[in-house]
Coordinates of C-alpha atoms and ligand atoms in Angstrom, one line a residue:
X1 CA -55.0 10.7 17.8
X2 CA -54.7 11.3 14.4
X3 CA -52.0 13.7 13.4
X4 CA -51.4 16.4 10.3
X5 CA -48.5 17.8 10.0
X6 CA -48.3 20.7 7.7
X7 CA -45.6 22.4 5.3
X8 CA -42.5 20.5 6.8
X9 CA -39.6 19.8 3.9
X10 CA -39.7 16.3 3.8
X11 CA -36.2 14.6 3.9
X12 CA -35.2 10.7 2.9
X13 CA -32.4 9.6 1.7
X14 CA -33.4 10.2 -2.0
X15 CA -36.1 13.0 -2.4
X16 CA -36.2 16.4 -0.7
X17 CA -39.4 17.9 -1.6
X18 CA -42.6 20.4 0.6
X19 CA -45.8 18.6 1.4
X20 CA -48.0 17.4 4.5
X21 CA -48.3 14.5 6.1
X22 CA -51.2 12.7 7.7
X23 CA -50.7 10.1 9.8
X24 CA -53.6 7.5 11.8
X25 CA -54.0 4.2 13.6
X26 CA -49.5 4.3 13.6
X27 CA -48.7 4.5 9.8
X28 CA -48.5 7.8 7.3
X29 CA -51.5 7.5 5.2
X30 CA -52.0 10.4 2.7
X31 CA -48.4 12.5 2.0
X32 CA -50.1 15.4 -0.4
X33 CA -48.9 19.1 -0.9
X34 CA -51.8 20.8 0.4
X35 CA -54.2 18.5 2.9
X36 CA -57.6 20.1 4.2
X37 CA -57.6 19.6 7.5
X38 CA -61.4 19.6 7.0
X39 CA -60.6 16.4 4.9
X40 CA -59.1 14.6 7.9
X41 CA -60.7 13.0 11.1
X42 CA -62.2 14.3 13.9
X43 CA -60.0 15.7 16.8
X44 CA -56.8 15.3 14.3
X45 CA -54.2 17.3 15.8
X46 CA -51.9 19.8 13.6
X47 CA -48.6 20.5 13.8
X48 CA -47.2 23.5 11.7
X49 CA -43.6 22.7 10.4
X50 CA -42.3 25.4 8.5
X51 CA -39.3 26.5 8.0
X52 CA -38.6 22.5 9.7
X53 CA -37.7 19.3 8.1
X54 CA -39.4 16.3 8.5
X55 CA -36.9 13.2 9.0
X56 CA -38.0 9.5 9.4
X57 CA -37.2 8.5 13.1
X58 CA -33.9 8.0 13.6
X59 CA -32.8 4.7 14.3
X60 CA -29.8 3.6 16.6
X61 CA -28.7 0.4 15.6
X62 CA -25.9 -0.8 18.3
X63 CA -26.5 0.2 21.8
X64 CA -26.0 -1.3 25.3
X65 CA -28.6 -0.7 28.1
X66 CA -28.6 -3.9 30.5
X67 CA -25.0 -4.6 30.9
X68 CA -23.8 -6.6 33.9
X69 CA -20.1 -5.5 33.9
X70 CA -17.2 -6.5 36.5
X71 CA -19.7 -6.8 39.3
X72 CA -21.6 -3.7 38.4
X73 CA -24.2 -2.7 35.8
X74 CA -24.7 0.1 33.1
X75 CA -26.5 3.3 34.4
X76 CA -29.3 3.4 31.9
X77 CA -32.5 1.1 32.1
X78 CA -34.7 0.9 28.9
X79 CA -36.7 3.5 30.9
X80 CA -34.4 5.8 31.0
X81 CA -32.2 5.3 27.5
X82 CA -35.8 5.3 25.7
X83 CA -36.8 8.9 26.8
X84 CA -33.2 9.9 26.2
X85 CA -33.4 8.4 22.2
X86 CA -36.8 9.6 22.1
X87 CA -36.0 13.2 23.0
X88 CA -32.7 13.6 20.6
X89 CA -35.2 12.1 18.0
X90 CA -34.4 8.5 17.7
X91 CA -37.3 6.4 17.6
X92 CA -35.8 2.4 17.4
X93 CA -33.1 1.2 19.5
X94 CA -31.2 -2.0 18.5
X95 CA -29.6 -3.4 21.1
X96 CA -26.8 -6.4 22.1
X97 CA -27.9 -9.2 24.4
X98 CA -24.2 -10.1 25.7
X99 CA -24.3 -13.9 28.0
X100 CA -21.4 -14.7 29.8
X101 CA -19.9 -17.7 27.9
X102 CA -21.4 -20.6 30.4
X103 CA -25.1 -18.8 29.8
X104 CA -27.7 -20.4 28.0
X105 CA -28.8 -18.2 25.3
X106 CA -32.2 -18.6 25.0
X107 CA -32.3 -17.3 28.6
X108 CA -30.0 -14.9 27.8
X109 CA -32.8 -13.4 24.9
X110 CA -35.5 -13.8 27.4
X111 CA -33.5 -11.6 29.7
X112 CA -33.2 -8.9 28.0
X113 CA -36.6 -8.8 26.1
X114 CA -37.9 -8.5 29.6
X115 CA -36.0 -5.4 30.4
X116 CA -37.3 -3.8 27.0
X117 CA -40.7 -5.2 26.8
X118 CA -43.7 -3.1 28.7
X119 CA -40.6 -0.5 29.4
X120 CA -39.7 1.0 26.5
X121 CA -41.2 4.5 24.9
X122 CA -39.2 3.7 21.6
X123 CA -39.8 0.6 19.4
X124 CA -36.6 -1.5 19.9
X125 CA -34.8 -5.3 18.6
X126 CA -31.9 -7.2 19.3
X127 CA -28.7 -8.2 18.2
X128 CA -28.1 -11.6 19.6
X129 CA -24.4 -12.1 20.7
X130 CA -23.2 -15.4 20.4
X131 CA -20.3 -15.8 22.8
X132 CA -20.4 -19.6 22.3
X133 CA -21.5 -22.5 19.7
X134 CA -22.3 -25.8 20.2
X135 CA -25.0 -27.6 19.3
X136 CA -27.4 -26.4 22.0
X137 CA -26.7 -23.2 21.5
X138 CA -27.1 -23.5 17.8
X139 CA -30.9 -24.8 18.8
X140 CA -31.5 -21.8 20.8
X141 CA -30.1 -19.5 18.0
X142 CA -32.7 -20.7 15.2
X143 CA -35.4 -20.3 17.8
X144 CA -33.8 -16.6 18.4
X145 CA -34.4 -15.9 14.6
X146 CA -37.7 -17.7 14.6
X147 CA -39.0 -14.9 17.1
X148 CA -37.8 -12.5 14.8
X149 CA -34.3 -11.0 15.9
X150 CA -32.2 -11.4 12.8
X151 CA -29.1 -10.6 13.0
X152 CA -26.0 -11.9 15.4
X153 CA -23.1 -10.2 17.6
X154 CA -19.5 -11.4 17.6
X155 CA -16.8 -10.3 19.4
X156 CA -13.1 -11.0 17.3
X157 CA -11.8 -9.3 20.8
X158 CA -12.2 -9.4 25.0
X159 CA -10.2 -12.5 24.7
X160 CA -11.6 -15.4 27.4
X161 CA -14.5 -13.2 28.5
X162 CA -16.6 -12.7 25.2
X163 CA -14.6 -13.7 22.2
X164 CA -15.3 -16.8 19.9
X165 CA -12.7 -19.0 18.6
X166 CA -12.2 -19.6 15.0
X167 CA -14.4 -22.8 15.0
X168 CA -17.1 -20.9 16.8
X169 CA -16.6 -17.9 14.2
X170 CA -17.2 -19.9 10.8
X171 CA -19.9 -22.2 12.2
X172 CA -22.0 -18.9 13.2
X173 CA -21.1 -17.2 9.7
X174 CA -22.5 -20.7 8.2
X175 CA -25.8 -20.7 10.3
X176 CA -26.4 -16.9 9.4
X177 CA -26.0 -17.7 5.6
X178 CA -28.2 -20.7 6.0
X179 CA -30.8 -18.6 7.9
X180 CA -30.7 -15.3 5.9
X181 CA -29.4 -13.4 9.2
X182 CA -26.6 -10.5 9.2
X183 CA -23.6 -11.2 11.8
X184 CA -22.7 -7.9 13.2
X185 CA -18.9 -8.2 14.8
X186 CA -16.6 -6.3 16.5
X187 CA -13.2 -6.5 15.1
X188 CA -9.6 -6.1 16.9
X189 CA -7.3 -9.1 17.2
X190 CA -7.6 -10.1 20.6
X191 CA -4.0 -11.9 21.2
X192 CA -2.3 -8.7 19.8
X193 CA -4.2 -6.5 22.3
X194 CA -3.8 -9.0 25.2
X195 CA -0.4 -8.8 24.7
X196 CA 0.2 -5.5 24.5
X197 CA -2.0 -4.5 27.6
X198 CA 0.6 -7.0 29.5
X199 CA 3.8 -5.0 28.3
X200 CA 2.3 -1.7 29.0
X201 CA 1.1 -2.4 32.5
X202 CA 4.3 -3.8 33.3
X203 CA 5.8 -0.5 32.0
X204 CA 4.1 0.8 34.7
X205 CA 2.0 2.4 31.8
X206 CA -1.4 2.5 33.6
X207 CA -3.2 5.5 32.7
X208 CA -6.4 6.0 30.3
X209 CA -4.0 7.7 27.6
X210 CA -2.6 4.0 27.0
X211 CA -5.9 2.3 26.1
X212 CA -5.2 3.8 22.0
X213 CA -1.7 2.6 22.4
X214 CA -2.7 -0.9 23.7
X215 CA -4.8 -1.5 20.4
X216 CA -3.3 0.7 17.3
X217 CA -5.2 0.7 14.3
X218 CA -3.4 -2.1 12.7
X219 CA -4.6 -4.4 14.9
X220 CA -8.3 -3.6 13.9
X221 CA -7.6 -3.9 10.6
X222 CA -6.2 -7.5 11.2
X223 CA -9.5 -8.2 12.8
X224 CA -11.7 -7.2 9.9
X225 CA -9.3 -9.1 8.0
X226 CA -10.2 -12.0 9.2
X227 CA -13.8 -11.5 10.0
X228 CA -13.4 -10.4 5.6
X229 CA -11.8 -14.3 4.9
X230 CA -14.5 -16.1 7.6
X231 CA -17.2 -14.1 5.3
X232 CA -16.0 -15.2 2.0
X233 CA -15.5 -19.0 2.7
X234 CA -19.3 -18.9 4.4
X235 CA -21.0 -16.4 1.9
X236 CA -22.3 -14.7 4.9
X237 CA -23.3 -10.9 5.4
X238 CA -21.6 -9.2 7.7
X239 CA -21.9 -5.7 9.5
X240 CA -18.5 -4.4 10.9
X241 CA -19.6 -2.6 14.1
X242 CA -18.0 0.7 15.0
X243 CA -14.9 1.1 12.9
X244 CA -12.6 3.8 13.7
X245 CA -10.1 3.8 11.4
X246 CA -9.2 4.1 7.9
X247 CA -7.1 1.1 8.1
X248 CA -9.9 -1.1 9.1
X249 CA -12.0 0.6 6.4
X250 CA -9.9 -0.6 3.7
X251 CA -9.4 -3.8 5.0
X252 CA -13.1 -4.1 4.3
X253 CA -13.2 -2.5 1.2
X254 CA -10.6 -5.4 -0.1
X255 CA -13.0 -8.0 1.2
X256 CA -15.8 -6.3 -1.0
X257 CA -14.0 -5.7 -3.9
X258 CA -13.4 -9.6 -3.3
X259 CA -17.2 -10.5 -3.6
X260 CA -17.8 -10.3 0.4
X261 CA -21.6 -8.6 1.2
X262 CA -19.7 -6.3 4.4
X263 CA -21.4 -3.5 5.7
X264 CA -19.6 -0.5 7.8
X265 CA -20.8 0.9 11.0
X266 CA -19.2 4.3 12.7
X267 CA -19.9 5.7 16.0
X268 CA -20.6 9.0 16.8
X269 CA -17.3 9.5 18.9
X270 CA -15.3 8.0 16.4
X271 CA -16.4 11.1 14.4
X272 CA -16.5 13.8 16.6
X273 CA -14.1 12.7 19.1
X274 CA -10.5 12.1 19.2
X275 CA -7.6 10.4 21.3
X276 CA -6.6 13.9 22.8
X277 CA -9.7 13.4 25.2
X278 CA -8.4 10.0 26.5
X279 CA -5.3 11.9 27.3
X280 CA -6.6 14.5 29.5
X281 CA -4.9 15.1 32.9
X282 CA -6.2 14.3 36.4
X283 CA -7.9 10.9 35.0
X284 CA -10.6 12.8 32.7
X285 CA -9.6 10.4 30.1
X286 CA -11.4 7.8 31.3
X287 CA -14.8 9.5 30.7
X288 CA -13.5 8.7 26.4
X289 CA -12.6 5.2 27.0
X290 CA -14.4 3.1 24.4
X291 CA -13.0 0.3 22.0
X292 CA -12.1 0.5 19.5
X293 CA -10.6 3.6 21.1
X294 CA -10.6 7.4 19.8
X295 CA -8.3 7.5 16.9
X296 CA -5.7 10.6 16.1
X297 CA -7.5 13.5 14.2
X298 CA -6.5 12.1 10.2
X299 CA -8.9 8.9 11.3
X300 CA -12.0 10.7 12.4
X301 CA -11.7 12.8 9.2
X302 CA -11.5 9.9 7.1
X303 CA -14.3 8.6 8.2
X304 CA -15.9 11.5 8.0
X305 CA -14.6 11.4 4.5
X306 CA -15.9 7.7 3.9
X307 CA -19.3 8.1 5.7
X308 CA -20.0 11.1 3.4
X309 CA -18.8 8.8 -0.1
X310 CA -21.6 6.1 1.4
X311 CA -18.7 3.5 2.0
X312 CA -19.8 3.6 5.2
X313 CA -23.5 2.8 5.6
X314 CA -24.8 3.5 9.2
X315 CA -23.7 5.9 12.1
X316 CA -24.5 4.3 15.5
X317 CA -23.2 5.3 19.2
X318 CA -22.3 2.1 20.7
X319 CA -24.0 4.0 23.7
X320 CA -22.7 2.6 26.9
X321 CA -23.3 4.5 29.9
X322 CA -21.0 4.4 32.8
X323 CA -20.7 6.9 35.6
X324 CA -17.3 8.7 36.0
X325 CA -17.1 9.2 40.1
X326 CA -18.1 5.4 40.8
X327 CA -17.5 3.3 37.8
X328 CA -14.5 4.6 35.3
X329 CA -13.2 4.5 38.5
X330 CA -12.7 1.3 38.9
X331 CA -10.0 1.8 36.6
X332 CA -7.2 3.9 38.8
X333 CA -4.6 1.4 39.2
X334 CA -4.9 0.0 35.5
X335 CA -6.6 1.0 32.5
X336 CA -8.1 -2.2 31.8
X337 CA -10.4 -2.1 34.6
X338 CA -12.1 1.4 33.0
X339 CA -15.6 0.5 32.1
X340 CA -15.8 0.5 28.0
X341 CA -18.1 3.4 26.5
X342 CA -19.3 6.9 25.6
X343 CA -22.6 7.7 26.6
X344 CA -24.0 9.4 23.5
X345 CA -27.8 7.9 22.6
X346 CA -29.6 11.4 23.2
X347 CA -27.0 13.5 21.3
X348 CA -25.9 11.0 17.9
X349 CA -28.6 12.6 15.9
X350 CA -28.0 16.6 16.7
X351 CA -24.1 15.7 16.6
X352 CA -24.3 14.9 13.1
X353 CA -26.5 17.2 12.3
X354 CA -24.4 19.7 13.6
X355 CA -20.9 18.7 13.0
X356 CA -22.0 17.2 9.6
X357 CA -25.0 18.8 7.7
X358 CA -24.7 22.1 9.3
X359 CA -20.6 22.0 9.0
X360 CA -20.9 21.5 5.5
X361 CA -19.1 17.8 5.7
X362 CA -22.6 15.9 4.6
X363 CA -25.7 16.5 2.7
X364 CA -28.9 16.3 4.6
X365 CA -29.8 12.7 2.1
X366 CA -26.6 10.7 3.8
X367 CA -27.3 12.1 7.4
X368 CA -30.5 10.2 6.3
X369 CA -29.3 7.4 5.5
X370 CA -26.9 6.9 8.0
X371 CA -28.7 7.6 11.2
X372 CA -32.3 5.7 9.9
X373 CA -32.6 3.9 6.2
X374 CA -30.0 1.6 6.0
X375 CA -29.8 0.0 9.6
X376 CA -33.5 0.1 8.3
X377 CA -32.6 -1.8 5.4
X378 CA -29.5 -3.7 6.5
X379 CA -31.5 -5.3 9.8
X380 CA -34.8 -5.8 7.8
X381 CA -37.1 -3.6 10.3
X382 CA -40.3 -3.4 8.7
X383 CA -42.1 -0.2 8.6
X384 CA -39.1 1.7 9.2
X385 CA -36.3 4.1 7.7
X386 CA -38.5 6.3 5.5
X387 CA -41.5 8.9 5.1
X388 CA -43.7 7.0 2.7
X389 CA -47.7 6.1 2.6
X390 CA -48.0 3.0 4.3
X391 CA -44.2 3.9 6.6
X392 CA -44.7 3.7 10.4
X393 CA -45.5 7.1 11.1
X394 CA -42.0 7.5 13.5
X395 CA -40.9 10.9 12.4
X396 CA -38.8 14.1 13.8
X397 CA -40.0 17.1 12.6
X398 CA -36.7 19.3 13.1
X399 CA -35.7 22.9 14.0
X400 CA -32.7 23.8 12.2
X401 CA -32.6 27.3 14.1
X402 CA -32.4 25.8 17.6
X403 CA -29.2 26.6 19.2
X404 CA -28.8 25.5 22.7
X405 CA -26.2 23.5 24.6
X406 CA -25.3 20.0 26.2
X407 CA -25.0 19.3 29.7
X408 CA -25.0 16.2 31.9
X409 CA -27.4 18.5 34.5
X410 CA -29.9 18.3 31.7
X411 CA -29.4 14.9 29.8
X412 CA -31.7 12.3 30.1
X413 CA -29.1 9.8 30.0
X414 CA -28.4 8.2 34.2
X415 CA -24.7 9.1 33.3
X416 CA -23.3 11.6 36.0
X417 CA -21.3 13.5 32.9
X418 CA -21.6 13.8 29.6
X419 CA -18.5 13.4 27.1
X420 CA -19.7 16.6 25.1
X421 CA -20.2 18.9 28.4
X422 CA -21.0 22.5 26.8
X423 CA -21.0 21.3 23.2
X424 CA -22.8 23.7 21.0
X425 CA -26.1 22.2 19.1
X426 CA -27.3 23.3 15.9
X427 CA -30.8 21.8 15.5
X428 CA -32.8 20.0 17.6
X429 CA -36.1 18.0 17.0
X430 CA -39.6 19.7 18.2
X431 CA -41.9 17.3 17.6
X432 CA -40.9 13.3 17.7
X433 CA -43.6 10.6 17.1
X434 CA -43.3 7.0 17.6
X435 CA -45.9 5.0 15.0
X436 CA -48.3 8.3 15.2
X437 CA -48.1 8.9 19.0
X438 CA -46.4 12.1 20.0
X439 CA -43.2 11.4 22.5
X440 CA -41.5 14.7 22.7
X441 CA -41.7 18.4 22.1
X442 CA -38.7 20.5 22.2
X443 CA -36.7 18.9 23.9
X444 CA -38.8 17.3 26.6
X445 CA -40.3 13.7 26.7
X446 CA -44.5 13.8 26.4
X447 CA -45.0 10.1 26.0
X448 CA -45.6 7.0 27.6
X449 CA -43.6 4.5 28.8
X450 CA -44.2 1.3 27.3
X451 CA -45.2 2.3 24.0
X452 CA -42.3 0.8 22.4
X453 CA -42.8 -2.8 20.7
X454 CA -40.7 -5.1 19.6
X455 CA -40.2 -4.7 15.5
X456 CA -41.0 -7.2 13.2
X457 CA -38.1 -8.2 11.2
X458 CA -37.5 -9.9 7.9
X459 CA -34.5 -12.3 6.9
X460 CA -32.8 -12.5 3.5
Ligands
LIG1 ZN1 -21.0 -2.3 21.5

């Protein structure tokens, strides 16, 4: 159906200015400052927006929903993590396809497209992770790109389980240059956390309040480091996933004042969270174990302090959604065993909002950015990222004046808690559309499963 939406203030990341939008057959068409709805089609439906904004559809450019773990899986299915984006106003998902290292990872890809594929209410792509190279997995990886995921995972850490070797490192960089993909890595220096997680255990230093202690900051910057020397000697682009720290910030900074093409990646809880969680009594620190972990207080405001000066491009969530009661668990005896991750897919966009535009720390044009245009940009998703003529029509008309709170009894996320239980929200989305069709209203999800495609996607 077609839709008109009328007297929103339209937000991008550069303009800020009143008109209406008409969107049909899943792209904006006519953006005017006063449409007659006598001008538009039959059966057009109108949506009044003011006294809203009108933001592009978010987009979340680093999550996990399948993810085999330890025996065990992730709580969300794309069912389930696609109405929860879809409701907090994210309309693409991008997430990691993780083989084991003896997987073949054309398989792997097929794997998880079939969880996504006829599932999903959101449009969605992948990041594929390369957890080994040889030569037949360097066939399978051009055929990746040839179906149109762009962009690889590495992991610097999880020594022996996902990790490359140096070898494996510059002869992925190498393929990505030759290819035009981006190589999206996760930086900490696996030996140095190996080794400390040994000396702490045998410390009898088991609780969730060592996982920070077991990888400082220092040791992530070390990672992007190296990840910033592998990217010089290849020329490749590369997309530092979910830095936490200023250390590791400036590490990259070095590496692109040295002529590497680096992009930086925060996570929600890296801004809004902080260590003090992981060290609540009675194992409730469990429930913030994520890696990198939480940082002390200085490190989330300076990334706040980064993300708001642009030199970080994208905020993410790394959403990885574990239940407390049976799976954190897992990690009594031995912190770890605690299943990485901090569910946070449905609440990334009204976080920020609320603990950066409506707390004065960013302007409305950077939330932008960061949470839609430049994973738009930086992945190549066609369509996507902006309110323009000719744009997908994914958009989030927003209500600043919402106030409400969050609660795991009323997520849509599978997670038994939530790590923001009676947070305070500042804004909410009332209407969300994915390419025209409406998939929730205030709060709830209207839409159907299955709407959600897989996005085209460009390379360099
Ligand atoms: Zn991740």
């Amino acid at each position: 159906m077609p839709l008109l939406i009328k007297n929103p203030r339209i937000i991008t990341a550069t303009d800020d200015y009143t008109a209406d939008v008409y969107c049909e057959s899943e792209t904006i068409t006519r953006i005017e400052r006063n449409i007659d709805p006598a001008s538009c089609a039959k059966g057009t439906e109108l949506i009044d927006a003011s006294g809203k904004y009108l933001f592009p559809g978010f987009i979340d450019p680093h999550v996990h929903i399948y993810l085999p773990f330890m025996g065990t899986f992730a709580k969300d299915t794309w069912e389930s993590a696609s109405r929860a984006a879809i409701v907090g106003g994210t309309t693409t998902l991008i997430e990691m396809i993780c083989p084991g290292k003896a997987d073949s990872p054309i398989e792997a890809f097929e794997t998880w497209l079939a969880k996504a594929r006829g599932v999903s209410a959101c449009d969605f792509s992948f990041h594929m992770g390369v957890t080994r190279f040889d030569p037949q997995a360097e066939r399978d990886f051009r055929e990746i790109v040839r179906r149109g995921v762009t962009s690889f995972k590495v992991f610097l850490a999880y020594k022996g389980a996902l990790g490359v070797d140096d070898r494996e490192l510059y002869h992925t960089l190498r393929l990505a240059k030759e290819l035009g993909v981006v190589v999206t890595a996760h930086c900490e220096n696996e030996t140095l956390v190996d080794e400390r997680q040994k000396e702490l255990l045998a410390a009898a230093k088991t609780g969730p309040e060592y996982h920070e202690p077991s990888r400082p900051p220092y040791v992530e910057a070390e990672g992007v480091h190296h990840l910033m020397t592998f990217a010089r000697q290849t020329g490749a682009e590369v997309y530092i996933v979910h830095t936490s720290c200023d250390a590791a910030v400036r590490e990259a900074q070095c590496g692109i004042a040295n002529g590497v093409n680096a992009h930086i990646e925060v996570v929600l809880p890296h801004l809004v969270l902080d260590k003090t969680y992981a060290e609540r009594p009675g194992f409730e620190g469990a429930k913030y174990v994520m890696s990198p972990p939480l940082r002390g207080r200085a490190d989330a405001d300076a990334m706040w302090n980064h993300l708001r000066s642009r030199t970080v491009s994208t905020v993410a969530t790394d959403h990885a959604p574990f239940d407390f009661e049976t799976q954190k668990t897992m990690g009594r005896q031995a912190f770890t065993k605690i299943p990485n991750g901090i569910p946070s897919v449905e609440d990334r966009v009204n976080l920020l909002y609320t603990h950066g535009v409506a707390a004065g720390r960013i302007d409305l044009h950077t939330f932008v950015a960061a949470a839609s245009t430049k994973a738009a940009q930086i992945f190549g998703l066609k369509g996507k990222g902006t309110v323009a003529v000719g744009a997908d029509a994914d958009l989030v008309v927003y209500d600043p004046n919402y106030r409400g709170t969050i609660s795991a009894k009323t997520h849509l996320m599978q997670t038994d808690y939530s790590a923001f239980e009676g947070w305070e929200l500042k804004g909410r989305p009332s209407v969300v559309t994915v390419r025209g069709q409406i998939m929730a209203r205030d709060g709830k999800f209207v839409g159907k499963l299955g709407h959600g495609r897989l996005v085209p996607r460009t390379t360099r």
